[in-house]
Amino acid sequence: MAFADVDPPGMSSANTLMSTLQELGAGLGVATGAVLVALGGPVAGAVGLGGVDGPFRVAFVMLAVILVVPAAEGLRLPRTAGDAVTGRS
């Protein structure tokens, strides 16, 4: 769906941009995970989740809460989204 509106002459540039954005997204994901684990330490102590894995448990829960937003956006897409790319239209 990312390339549905791109003309064939612009496909090379679109591929380059998409690859760059994927790498940036991966880096931001790692950074977000590190921040959530750092924030999870004090939260885990406050709610009584002791042990080494407490901050990680809290970080995974916070990440799940954050990821509800894009999941909801994906569910709101119309059924015909991407038909031009898959050849269904």
PDB file of C-alpha atoms in Angstrom:
ATOM      1  CA  MET A   1       0.000   0.000   0.000  1.00  0.00           C
ATOM      2  CA  ALA A   2       2.953   2.313   0.517  1.00  0.00           C
ATOM      3  CA  PHE A   3       3.581   2.503  -3.234  1.00  0.00           C
ATOM      4  CA  ALA A   4      -0.025   2.500  -4.468  1.00  0.00           C
ATOM      5  CA  ASP A   5       0.082   6.110  -5.670  1.00  0.00           C
ATOM      6  CA  VAL A   6       3.667   6.143  -6.967  1.00  0.00           C
ATOM      7  CA  ASP A   7       4.231   6.322 -10.711  1.00  0.00           C
ATOM      8  CA  PRO A   8       6.799   3.887 -12.177  1.00  0.00           C
ATOM      9  CA  PRO A   9       9.422   6.636 -12.777  1.00  0.00           C
ATOM     10  CA  GLY A  10       9.338   7.576  -9.077  1.00  0.00           C
ATOM     11  CA  MET A  11       9.515   4.007  -7.776  1.00  0.00           C
ATOM     12  CA  SER A  12      13.289   4.077  -7.190  1.00  0.00           C
ATOM     13  CA  SER A  13      13.059   7.192  -5.036  1.00  0.00           C
ATOM     14  CA  ALA A  14      10.050   5.769  -3.200  1.00  0.00           C
ATOM     15  CA  ASN A  15      11.980   2.568  -2.443  1.00  0.00           C
ATOM     16  CA  THR A  16      14.898   4.579  -1.090  1.00  0.00           C
ATOM     17  CA  LEU A  17      12.628   6.672   1.102  1.00  0.00           C
ATOM     18  CA  MET A  18      10.769   3.613   2.379  1.00  0.00           C
ATOM     19  CA  SER A  19      14.012   1.815   3.268  1.00  0.00           C
ATOM     20  CA  THR A  20      15.247   4.872   5.127  1.00  0.00           C
ATOM     21  CA  LEU A  21      11.977   5.183   7.039  1.00  0.00           C
ATOM     22  CA  GLN A  22      12.052   1.493   7.975  1.00  0.00           C
ATOM     23  CA  GLU A  23      15.558   1.834   9.409  1.00  0.00           C
ATOM     24  CA  LEU A  24      14.550   4.986  11.263  1.00  0.00           C
ATOM     25  CA  GLY A  25      11.500   3.208  12.641  1.00  0.00           C
ATOM     26  CA  ALA A  26      13.606   0.300  13.849  1.00  0.00           C
ATOM     27  CA  GLY A  27      15.991   2.678  15.612  1.00  0.00           C
ATOM     28  CA  LEU A  28      13.133   4.582  17.212  1.00  0.00           C
ATOM     29  CA  GLY A  29      11.619   1.293  18.333  1.00  0.00           C
ATOM     30  CA  VAL A  30      14.820   0.290  20.116  1.00  0.00           C
ATOM     31  CA  ALA A  31      15.098   3.732  21.710  1.00  0.00           C
ATOM     32  CA  THR A  32      11.467   3.614  22.834  1.00  0.00           C
ATOM     33  CA  GLY A  33      11.997   0.172  24.335  1.00  0.00           C
ATOM     34  CA  ALA A  34      15.046   1.394  26.256  1.00  0.00           C
ATOM     35  CA  VAL A  35      13.139   4.394  27.604  1.00  0.00           C
ATOM     36  CA  LEU A  36      10.211   2.203  28.638  1.00  0.00           C
ATOM     37  CA  VAL A  37      12.513  -0.229  30.459  1.00  0.00           C
ATOM     38  CA  ALA A  38      14.152   2.714  32.243  1.00  0.00           C
ATOM     39  CA  LEU A  39      10.727   4.070  33.227  1.00  0.00           C
ATOM     40  CA  GLY A  40       9.575   0.574  34.139  1.00  0.00           C
ATOM     41  CA  GLY A  41      12.104   0.269  36.961  1.00  0.00           C
ATOM     42  CA  PRO A  42      10.515   2.788  39.308  1.00  0.00           C
ATOM     43  CA  VAL A  43       6.998   1.714  38.301  1.00  0.00           C
ATOM     44  CA  ALA A  44       7.818  -1.944  38.952  1.00  0.00           C
ATOM     45  CA  GLY A  45       9.157  -1.059  42.383  1.00  0.00           C
ATOM     46  CA  ALA A  46       6.057   0.983  43.183  1.00  0.00           C
ATOM     47  CA  VAL A  47       3.635  -1.805  42.258  1.00  0.00           C
ATOM     48  CA  GLY A  48       5.624  -4.559  43.918  1.00  0.00           C
ATOM     49  CA  LEU A  49       7.088  -6.297  40.872  1.00  0.00           C
ATOM     50  CA  GLY A  50      10.500  -7.017  42.310  1.00  0.00           C
ATOM     51  CA  GLY A  51      13.186  -8.964  40.594  1.00  0.00           C
ATOM     52  CA  VAL A  52      15.233  -8.486  37.493  1.00  0.00           C
ATOM     53  CA  ASP A  53      12.321  -8.867  35.099  1.00  0.00           C
ATOM     54  CA  GLY A  54       9.997  -6.333  36.755  1.00  0.00           C
ATOM     55  CA  PRO A  55      11.018  -3.347  34.590  1.00  0.00           C
ATOM     56  CA  PHE A  56      10.703  -5.471  31.456  1.00  0.00           C
ATOM     57  CA  ARG A  57       7.184  -6.601  32.390  1.00  0.00           C
ATOM     58  CA  VAL A  58       6.123  -3.004  32.934  1.00  0.00           C
ATOM     59  CA  ALA A  59       7.795  -1.944  29.664  1.00  0.00           C
ATOM     60  CA  PHE A  60       5.929  -4.610  27.695  1.00  0.00           C
ATOM     61  CA  VAL A  61       2.608  -3.527  29.191  1.00  0.00           C
ATOM     62  CA  MET A  62       3.329   0.146  28.410  1.00  0.00           C
ATOM     63  CA  LEU A  63       4.347  -0.799  24.868  1.00  0.00           C
ATOM     64  CA  ALA A  64       1.125  -2.752  24.403  1.00  0.00           C
ATOM     65  CA  VAL A  65      -0.862   0.279  25.542  1.00  0.00           C
ATOM     66  CA  ILE A  66       1.036   2.516  23.106  1.00  0.00           C
ATOM     67  CA  LEU A  67       0.475   0.079  20.215  1.00  0.00           C
ATOM     68  CA  VAL A  68      -3.292   0.103  20.670  1.00  0.00           C
ATOM     69  CA  VAL A  69      -3.388   3.411  18.754  1.00  0.00           C
ATOM     70  CA  PRO A  70      -1.882   2.141  15.460  1.00  0.00           C
ATOM     71  CA  ALA A  71      -3.859  -1.091  15.754  1.00  0.00           C
ATOM     72  CA  ALA A  72      -7.071   0.917  16.016  1.00  0.00           C
ATOM     73  CA  GLU A  73      -6.044   2.993  13.001  1.00  0.00           C
ATOM     74  CA  GLY A  74      -5.419  -0.172  10.997  1.00  0.00           C
ATOM     75  CA  LEU A  75      -8.797  -1.574  11.934  1.00  0.00           C
ATOM     76  CA  ARG A  76     -10.464   1.638  10.767  1.00  0.00           C
ATOM     77  CA  LEU A  77      -9.117   1.268   7.210  1.00  0.00           C
ATOM     78  CA  PRO A  78     -11.811   0.590   4.647  1.00  0.00           C
ATOM     79  CA  ARG A  79     -12.057  -2.923   3.229  1.00  0.00           C
ATOM     80  CA  THR A  80     -11.062  -1.579  -0.178  1.00  0.00           C
ATOM     81  CA  ALA A  81      -7.755  -0.143   1.064  1.00  0.00           C
ATOM     82  CA  GLY A  82      -4.972  -1.552  -1.080  1.00  0.00           C
ATOM     83  CA  ASP A  83      -7.196  -2.914  -3.831  1.00  0.00           C
ATOM     84  CA  ALA A  84      -5.306  -0.936  -6.480  1.00  0.00           C
ATOM     85  CA  VAL A  85      -2.050  -2.590  -5.437  1.00  0.00           C
ATOM     86  CA  THR A  86      -3.393  -6.131  -5.159  1.00  0.00           C
ATOM     87  CA  GLY A  87      -5.274  -5.905  -8.449  1.00  0.00           C
ATOM     88  CA  ARG A  88      -8.722  -6.364  -6.932  1.00  0.00           C
ATOM     89  CA  SER A  89     -10.139  -3.150  -8.389  1.00  0.00           C
TER      90      SER A  89
END
